[in-house]
Amino acid sequence: MPELPEVETIKEDLHELVVGSIIEGVEVLDPSLVEQPALVEEFVRRLGGVQITGARRRAKHLIVELDSGDALVFQLKIGGQLLLVPPVEEPRTATMLVLHLDGRRRLFLRDQTGFTRARLLGPEELEARLSSLGPEPFGEGFTPAYLRERLGSRRAQIKPLILDQKVLSGVGNIYADEILYDARLHPRRKANTITGPEWEVLHAAIRENLAAGVEHRGTTVRLYRDVLDRPGEHQNYLRVFEKHGQPCPRCEGEVVREKVGGRPSHFCPGCQREEDGPGGGVALESLW
Ligand SMILES: [Zn+2]
């Protein structure tokens, strides 16, 4: 599923290629796409003839601003793609929405998994929708102290906590594994055992990994594409995500894959410390 770097890349593409366009026609091919308003007819009517005035990202939400005051908000799920070039792959049923733009251009929303959702929201509805989200990783409010204060007394495992969009916006399963690798934290490490210096390192790892993902225009493990149907490059820089069975680049131990908080997780047991389980810390201490 597109995470912060992928949605950021799509947003930048929309800025460059789509903002300023008029929506001349709307085809909803899969009505399950439209979460809001309740009637698809109203979604189509309110989009017709309006101009796209801006594009922005909040967490993993892609927000297309319109001169009507509405915002068209996409949550791109696992297979979600927003494409300015006609999708070449079949089935055609994977195309959920077509926006006909002026200049005979078309913007396609495609998702072969069918889980992507769209909402057309007025200003108050948009604000309400975004209000529960945690800070942006590159925002001023996101500091090591914020992480420590928000999570430092929690007994939950660190990986599900950094995936929680109410704690922090934009991190998903791929970047979470890479972040915890850099921070040398086991994904099952209990937050209340993390030390002050470790919060600093985790904070830096979050920013560095997401910034690298943006610089490389996203990670294409399977389905992610930018607006011109090009894959990202960051998959070439991953150290642990889906590298199970391969040597850790840091200690040459074997990277493993296990479920943590219900999500497949990739890490190096040799250099990511768990330290909180019964005996776990002792075993590590004695190895040190
Ligand atoms: Zn290692």
Coordinates of N, CA and C in Angstrom, one line a residue, residues 10-187:
I10 N 3.1 10.9 -6.0 CA 1.9 11.1 -6.8 C 1.4 12.5 -6.7
K11 N 1.4 13.1 -5.5 CA 1.0 14.5 -5.2 C 1.9 15.4 -6.1
E12 N 3.2 15.2 -6.1 CA 4.1 16.1 -6.8 C 3.8 16.0 -8.3
D13 N 3.5 14.8 -8.8 CA 3.2 14.6 -10.2 C 1.9 15.3 -10.6
L14 N 0.9 15.2 -9.7 CA -0.4 15.9 -9.9 C -0.2 17.4 -10.0
H15 N 0.7 17.9 -9.1 CA 1.0 19.4 -9.1 C 1.6 19.8 -10.5
E16 N 2.5 18.9 -11.0 CA 3.2 19.3 -12.2 C 2.3 19.1 -13.4
L17 N 1.4 18.0 -13.4 CA 0.8 17.6 -14.6 C -0.8 17.9 -14.7
V18 N -1.4 18.0 -13.5 CA -2.9 18.0 -13.5 C -3.5 19.2 -13.0
V19 N -2.8 19.9 -12.0 CA -3.4 21.1 -11.4 C -3.6 22.2 -12.4
G20 N -4.8 22.7 -12.4 CA -5.2 23.7 -13.4 C -6.2 23.2 -14.4
S21 N -6.2 21.8 -14.5 CA -7.2 21.2 -15.4 C -8.6 21.3 -15.0
I22 N -9.5 21.3 -16.0 CA -10.9 21.2 -15.7 C -11.4 19.8 -15.8
I23 N -12.3 19.4 -14.9 CA -12.9 18.0 -15.0 C -14.1 18.2 -15.9
E24 N -14.0 17.6 -17.1 CA -15.2 17.8 -18.0 C -16.2 16.6 -17.9
G25 N -15.7 15.5 -17.4 CA -16.6 14.4 -17.3 C -16.1 13.4 -16.3
V26 N -17.0 12.6 -15.7 CA -16.7 11.7 -14.7 C -17.3 10.3 -15.0
E27 N -16.5 9.3 -15.0 CA -17.1 7.9 -15.2 C -16.7 7.1 -13.9
V28 N -17.7 6.7 -13.2 CA -17.5 5.8 -12.0 C -17.8 4.4 -12.5
L29 N -16.7 3.6 -12.7 CA -16.9 2.2 -13.2 C -17.1 1.2 -12.1
D30 N -16.6 1.6 -10.9 CA -16.9 0.7 -9.7 C -17.4 1.6 -8.6
P31 N -18.7 1.5 -8.4 CA -19.4 2.4 -7.4 C -18.9 2.1 -6.0
S32 N -18.3 1.0 -5.7 CA -17.8 0.7 -4.3 C -16.6 1.7 -4.0
L33 N -16.0 2.3 -5.0 CA -15.0 3.3 -4.8 C -15.5 4.5 -3.9
V34 N -16.7 4.9 -4.2 CA -17.2 6.1 -3.6 C -17.8 5.9 -2.2
E35 N -17.0 6.4 -1.2 CA -17.4 6.3 0.2 C -18.3 7.4 0.6
Q36 N -18.1 8.6 0.0 CA -18.8 9.8 0.4 C -18.9 10.7 -0.8
P37 N -19.9 11.3 -1.2 CA -21.3 11.3 -0.5 C -21.9 9.9 -0.8
A38 N -23.1 9.7 -0.1 CA -23.7 8.4 -0.1 C -24.2 8.0 -1.5
L39 N -24.6 9.0 -2.3 CA -25.1 8.8 -3.7 C -24.0 9.0 -4.7
V40 N -23.7 8.0 -5.5 CA -22.7 8.1 -6.6 C -23.1 9.3 -7.5
E41 N -24.4 9.4 -7.8 CA -24.8 10.5 -8.7 C -24.4 11.9 -8.2
E42 N -24.5 12.0 -6.9 CA -24.0 13.3 -6.3 C -22.5 13.5 -6.5
F43 N -21.8 12.5 -6.3 CA -20.3 12.5 -6.4 C -20.0 13.0 -7.9
V44 N -20.7 12.4 -8.8 CA -20.5 12.7 -10.3 C -20.9 14.1 -10.5
R45 N -22.0 14.5 -10.0 CA -22.6 15.9 -10.3 C -21.6 16.9 -9.7
R46 N -21.2 16.7 -8.5 CA -20.3 17.8 -7.8 C -18.9 17.9 -8.4
L47 N -18.5 16.8 -9.2 CA -17.2 16.9 -9.8 C -17.2 17.5 -11.2
G48 N -18.4 17.4 -11.8 CA -18.5 17.9 -13.2 C -18.2 19.3 -13.4
G49 N -17.3 19.7 -14.3 CA -17.1 21.1 -14.7 C -16.2 21.9 -13.7
V50 N -15.7 21.2 -12.7 CA -14.9 22.0 -11.7 C -13.4 22.0 -12.1
Q51 N -12.7 23.0 -11.6 CA -11.3 23.0 -11.9 C -10.5 22.5 -10.7
I52 N -9.4 21.7 -11.1 CA -8.5 21.2 -10.0 C -7.5 22.3 -9.7
T53 N -7.5 22.8 -8.5 CA -6.7 24.0 -8.1 C -5.5 23.6 -7.3
G54 N -5.4 22.4 -6.8 CA -4.3 22.1 -5.9 C -4.2 20.6 -5.7
A55 N -3.1 20.1 -5.1 CA -2.9 18.8 -4.7 C -2.1 18.8 -3.5
R56 N -2.5 18.0 -2.4 CA -1.7 17.9 -1.3 C -1.8 16.6 -0.6
R57 N -0.9 16.3 0.3 CA -0.9 15.0 1.0 C -1.0 15.2 2.5
R58 N -1.8 14.4 3.2 CA -1.8 14.4 4.6 C -1.8 13.0 5.0
A59 N -0.8 12.5 5.8 CA -0.6 11.1 6.1 C -0.5 10.4 4.7
K60 N -1.4 9.3 4.6 CA -1.4 8.6 3.3 C -2.6 9.0 2.5
H61 N -3.2 10.1 2.8 CA -4.4 10.6 2.0 C -3.8 11.5 0.9
L62 N -4.4 11.3 -0.3 CA -4.1 12.2 -1.4 C -5.3 13.1 -1.6
I63 N -5.0 14.4 -1.5 CA -6.1 15.4 -1.5 C -6.1 16.2 -2.7
V64 N -7.1 16.1 -3.6 CA -7.2 16.9 -4.8 C -8.1 18.1 -4.5
E65 N -7.6 19.3 -4.6 CA -8.4 20.5 -4.2 C -9.1 21.0 -5.5
L66 N -10.4 21.4 -5.3 CA -11.2 21.9 -6.4 C -11.7 23.3 -6.2
D67 N -12.0 24.0 -7.3 CA -12.4 25.4 -7.1 C -13.8 25.5 -6.6
S68 N -14.6 24.4 -6.5 CA -15.9 24.4 -5.9 C -15.8 24.5 -4.4
G69 N -14.6 24.3 -3.8 CA -14.5 24.3 -2.3 C -14.4 22.8 -1.8
D70 N -14.9 21.9 -2.7 CA -14.7 20.5 -2.3 C -13.3 20.0 -2.4
A71 N -13.0 18.9 -1.8 CA -11.8 18.2 -1.9 C -12.1 16.7 -2.3
L72 N -11.4 16.2 -3.3 CA -11.5 14.8 -3.7 C -10.3 14.1 -3.0
V73 N -10.7 13.2 -2.1 CA -9.7 12.6 -1.2 C -9.6 11.1 -1.6
F74 N -8.4 10.6 -1.9 CA -8.2 9.2 -2.2 C -7.4 8.6 -1.1
Q75 N -7.8 7.4 -0.7 CA -7.0 6.5 0.1 C -6.6 5.3 -0.8
L76 N -5.4 5.4 -1.4 CA -4.9 4.4 -2.3 C -4.5 3.1 -1.5
K77 N -5.2 2.0 -1.8 CA -4.9 0.8 -1.0 C -3.9 0.0 -1.8
I78 N -3.7 -1.3 -1.4 CA -2.5 -2.1 -1.9 C -2.3 -1.9 -3.4
G79 N -3.3 -2.0 -4.3 CA -3.1 -1.9 -5.7 C -3.4 -0.5 -6.3
G80 N -3.7 0.5 -5.5 CA -4.2 1.7 -6.0 C -3.2 2.5 -6.8
Q81 N -3.6 2.9 -8.0 CA -2.8 3.7 -8.9 C -3.6 4.8 -9.5
L82 N -3.0 6.0 -9.6 CA -3.6 7.1 -10.3 C -2.8 7.4 -11.5
L83 N -3.4 7.2 -12.7 CA -2.6 7.2 -13.9 C -3.1 8.2 -15.0
L84 N -2.1 8.9 -15.6 CA -2.5 9.9 -16.7 C -2.4 9.2 -18.0
V85 N -1.9 8.0 -18.0 CA -1.8 7.2 -19.3 C -2.8 6.0 -19.2
P86 N -3.4 5.7 -20.3 CA -4.4 4.6 -20.2 C -3.8 3.3 -19.7
P87 N -4.4 2.7 -18.7 CA -3.8 1.4 -18.2 C -3.8 0.4 -19.3
V88 N -2.6 -0.2 -19.5 CA -2.5 -1.2 -20.6 C -3.0 -2.6 -20.1
E89 N -2.8 -2.9 -18.8 CA -3.1 -4.2 -18.4 C -4.6 -4.4 -18.3
E90 N -5.1 -5.6 -18.6 CA -6.5 -6.0 -18.3 C -6.5 -6.7 -16.9
P91 N -7.5 -6.9 -16.3 CA -8.9 -6.6 -16.8 C -9.2 -5.1 -16.7
R92 N -10.0 -4.7 -17.6 CA -10.5 -3.3 -17.6 C -11.3 -3.0 -16.3
T93 N -11.9 -4.0 -15.7 CA -12.6 -3.8 -14.4 C -11.7 -3.3 -13.3
A94 N -10.4 -3.4 -13.5 CA -9.5 -2.8 -12.4 C -9.6 -1.3 -12.4
T95 N -10.1 -0.7 -13.5 CA -10.2 0.8 -13.5 C -11.5 1.1 -12.8
M96 N -11.4 1.9 -11.8 CA -12.5 2.2 -10.9 C -13.2 3.6 -11.3
L97 N -12.4 4.5 -11.8 CA -12.8 5.9 -12.0 C -12.0 6.4 -13.2
V98 N -12.7 7.2 -14.0 CA -12.0 7.9 -15.1 C -12.5 9.4 -15.0
L99 N -11.5 10.3 -14.8 CA -11.8 11.7 -14.9 C -11.4 12.2 -16.2
H100 N -12.3 12.8 -17.0 CA -12.0 13.3 -18.3 C -11.6 14.8 -18.1
L101 N -10.4 15.1 -18.5 CA -9.9 16.5 -18.3 C -9.9 17.2 -19.6
D102 N -9.8 18.6 -19.5 CA -9.8 19.4 -20.7 C -8.5 19.0 -21.4
G103 N -8.4 19.3 -22.7 CA -7.2 19.0 -23.5 C -7.2 17.5 -23.9
R104 N -8.4 16.8 -23.8 CA -8.5 15.4 -24.1 C -7.7 14.5 -23.3
R105 N -7.4 14.9 -22.1 CA -6.6 14.0 -21.2 C -7.5 13.3 -20.3
R106 N -7.1 12.2 -19.8 CA -7.9 11.4 -18.8 C -7.0 11.0 -17.6
L107 N -7.6 11.0 -16.5 CA -6.9 10.5 -15.2 C -7.7 9.3 -14.8
F108 N -6.9 8.2 -14.7 CA -7.5 6.9 -14.4 C -7.2 6.5 -12.9
L109 N -8.2 6.1 -12.2 CA -7.9 5.4 -10.9 C -8.1 3.9 -11.1
R110 N -7.0 3.2 -10.8 CA -7.0 1.8 -11.1 C -6.6 1.1 -9.8
D111 N -7.3 0.0 -9.5 CA -6.8 -0.8 -8.4 C -7.3 -2.3 -8.6
Q112 N -6.4 -3.2 -8.9 CA -6.8 -4.5 -9.2 C -7.2 -5.3 -8.0
T113 N -6.9 -4.7 -6.8 CA -7.4 -5.4 -5.6 C -8.8 -4.8 -5.2
G114 N -9.1 -3.6 -5.8 CA -10.5 -3.0 -5.6 C -10.7 -2.4 -4.2
F115 N -9.7 -2.2 -3.4 CA -9.8 -1.7 -2.1 C -9.7 -0.1 -2.0
T116 N -9.2 0.5 -3.0 CA -9.1 2.0 -2.9 C -10.4 2.6 -2.8
R117 N -10.4 3.7 -2.0 CA -11.7 4.5 -1.7 C -11.5 6.0 -2.0
A118 N -12.6 6.6 -2.4 CA -12.6 8.0 -2.7 C -13.7 8.7 -1.9
R119 N -13.4 9.9 -1.5 CA -14.5 10.7 -0.8 C -14.4 12.1 -1.4
L120 N -15.6 12.7 -1.6 CA -15.7 14.1 -2.0 C -16.2 14.9 -0.8
L121 N -15.4 15.7 -0.2 CA -15.7 16.3 1.1 C -15.7 17.8 1.0
G122 N -16.6 18.4 1.7 CA -16.6 19.9 1.9 C -15.5 20.2 3.0
P123 N -15.2 21.5 3.1 CA -14.1 21.9 4.0 C -14.2 21.3 5.5
E124 N -15.4 21.4 6.1 CA -15.6 20.9 7.4 C -15.4 19.4 7.5
E125 N -16.0 18.7 6.5 CA -15.9 17.3 6.4 C -14.4 16.8 6.3
L126 N -13.7 17.6 5.5 CA -12.3 17.3 5.3 C -11.5 17.4 6.6
E127 N -11.7 18.5 7.3 CA -11.0 18.8 8.5 C -11.4 17.7 9.6
A128 N -12.6 17.3 9.6 CA -13.0 16.2 10.6 C -12.3 14.9 10.2
R129 N -12.2 14.7 9.0 CA -11.6 13.4 8.5 C -10.1 13.3 8.9
L130 N -9.5 14.5 8.8 CA -8.0 14.5 9.0 C -7.6 14.8 10.5
S131 N -8.6 15.1 11.3 CA -8.3 15.6 12.7 C -7.7 14.6 13.6
S132 N -7.9 13.3 13.4 CA -7.4 12.4 14.3 C -6.0 11.9 14.0
L133 N -5.4 12.4 12.9 CA -4.1 11.9 12.4 C -3.0 12.5 13.2
G134 N -2.0 11.7 13.5 CA -0.8 12.1 14.2 C 0.0 13.1 13.4
P135 N 1.1 13.6 14.0 CA 2.0 14.6 13.3 C 2.6 14.0 12.0
E136 N 2.9 15.0 11.1 CA 3.6 14.6 9.9 C 5.1 14.4 10.3
P137 N 5.8 13.4 9.8 CA 7.2 13.1 10.1 C 8.1 14.3 9.9
F138 N 7.8 15.1 8.9 CA 8.7 16.2 8.6 C 8.2 17.5 9.2
G139 N 7.2 17.5 10.0 CA 6.6 18.7 10.6 C 7.4 19.0 11.9
E140 N 7.2 20.3 12.4 CA 7.9 20.7 13.6 C 7.5 20.0 14.8
G141 N 6.2 19.5 14.9 CA 5.7 18.9 16.0 C 6.3 17.5 16.3
F142 N 6.9 16.9 15.3 CA 7.5 15.6 15.4 C 8.9 15.6 15.8
T143 N 9.1 15.3 17.1 CA 10.5 15.4 17.7 C 10.7 14.1 18.5
P144 N 12.0 13.9 18.9 CA 12.2 12.7 19.8 C 11.4 12.8 21.1
A145 N 11.3 14.0 21.6 CA 10.5 14.2 22.8 C 9.1 13.8 22.6
Y146 N 8.5 14.1 21.5 CA 7.1 13.7 21.2 C 7.0 12.2 21.2
L147 N 7.9 11.5 20.5 CA 7.8 10.1 20.5 C 7.9 9.5 21.9
R148 N 8.9 10.0 22.7 CA 9.1 9.5 24.0 C 7.9 9.7 24.9
E149 N 7.3 10.9 24.8 CA 6.2 11.3 25.7 C 4.9 10.5 25.3
R150 N 4.8 10.4 23.9 CA 3.6 9.7 23.5 C 3.6 8.2 23.7
L151 N 4.8 7.6 23.6 CA 4.9 6.1 23.6 C 5.7 5.5 24.7
G152 N 6.4 6.4 25.4 CA 7.4 5.8 26.4 C 6.9 5.0 27.5
S153 N 5.6 5.2 27.8 CA 5.0 4.4 28.9 C 4.2 3.3 28.4
R154 N 4.1 3.1 27.1 CA 3.3 2.0 26.5 C 4.0 0.7 26.6
R155 N 3.2 -0.3 27.0 CA 3.8 -1.7 27.0 C 3.7 -2.4 25.7
A156 N 3.1 -1.8 24.7 CA 2.8 -2.4 23.4 C 4.2 -2.5 22.6
Q157 N 4.1 -3.3 21.6 CA 5.3 -3.5 20.8 C 5.5 -2.3 19.9
I158 N 6.8 -2.0 19.6 CA 7.1 -0.7 18.9 C 6.6 -0.7 17.5
K159 N 6.6 -1.8 16.8 CA 6.2 -1.8 15.3 C 4.8 -1.3 15.2
P160 N 3.8 -2.0 15.8 CA 2.4 -1.6 15.6 C 2.2 -0.1 16.0
L161 N 3.0 0.4 17.0 CA 2.8 1.8 17.4 C 3.3 2.7 16.3
I162 N 4.4 2.5 15.6 CA 4.8 3.4 14.6 C 3.9 3.3 13.3
L163 N 3.2 2.2 13.2 CA 2.2 2.1 12.1 C 0.9 2.8 12.4
D164 N 0.7 3.1 13.7 CA -0.6 3.7 14.1 C -0.6 5.1 13.6
Q165 N -1.6 5.4 12.7 CA -1.6 6.8 12.1 C -2.0 7.9 13.1
K166 N -2.6 7.5 14.2 CA -2.9 8.5 15.2 C -1.6 8.9 16.0
V167 N -0.6 8.0 16.0 CA 0.7 8.3 16.6 C 1.6 9.1 15.7
L168 N 1.6 8.7 14.4 CA 2.5 9.2 13.4 C 1.9 9.0 12.0
S169 N 2.0 10.0 11.2 CA 1.3 9.9 9.9 C 2.3 9.4 8.8
G170 N 1.8 8.4 8.0 CA 2.5 8.1 6.8 C 3.4 6.9 6.7
V171 N 3.7 6.3 7.9 CA 4.5 5.1 7.9 C 3.6 3.8 7.7
G172 N 4.0 2.9 6.8 CA 3.4 1.7 6.6 C 4.4 0.5 6.7
N173 N 4.0 -0.7 6.3 CA 4.7 -1.9 6.6 C 6.2 -1.9 6.1
I174 N 6.3 -1.4 4.9 CA 7.7 -1.5 4.3 C 8.7 -0.6 5.0
Y175 N 8.3 0.7 5.1 CA 9.2 1.7 5.7 C 9.4 1.4 7.2
A176 N 8.4 0.8 7.9 CA 8.5 0.5 9.3 C 9.6 -0.5 9.5
D177 N 9.7 -1.6 8.7 CA 10.7 -2.6 8.9 C 12.1 -2.0 8.7
E178 N 12.2 -1.1 7.7 CA 13.5 -0.5 7.4 C 13.9 0.5 8.5
I179 N 12.9 1.2 9.0 CA 13.2 2.2 10.1 C 13.7 1.5 11.3
L180 N 13.0 0.4 11.7 CA 13.4 -0.4 12.9 C 14.8 -1.0 12.7
Y181 N 15.1 -1.4 11.5 CA 16.4 -1.9 11.2 C 17.5 -0.9 11.5
D182 N 17.3 0.3 11.0 CA 18.2 1.4 11.2 C 18.3 1.8 12.7
A183 N 17.2 1.7 13.4 CA 17.2 2.1 14.8 C 17.7 0.9 15.7
R184 N 18.0 -0.2 15.1 CA 18.4 -1.4 15.8 C 17.4 -1.9 16.9
L185 N 16.1 -1.7 16.5 CA 15.1 -2.1 17.5 C 14.3 -3.3 16.9
H186 N 14.2 -4.3 17.7 CA 13.4 -5.5 17.3 C 11.9 -5.0 17.2
P187 N 11.2 -5.5 16.2 CA 9.8 -5.0 16.0 C 8.9 -5.3 17.2

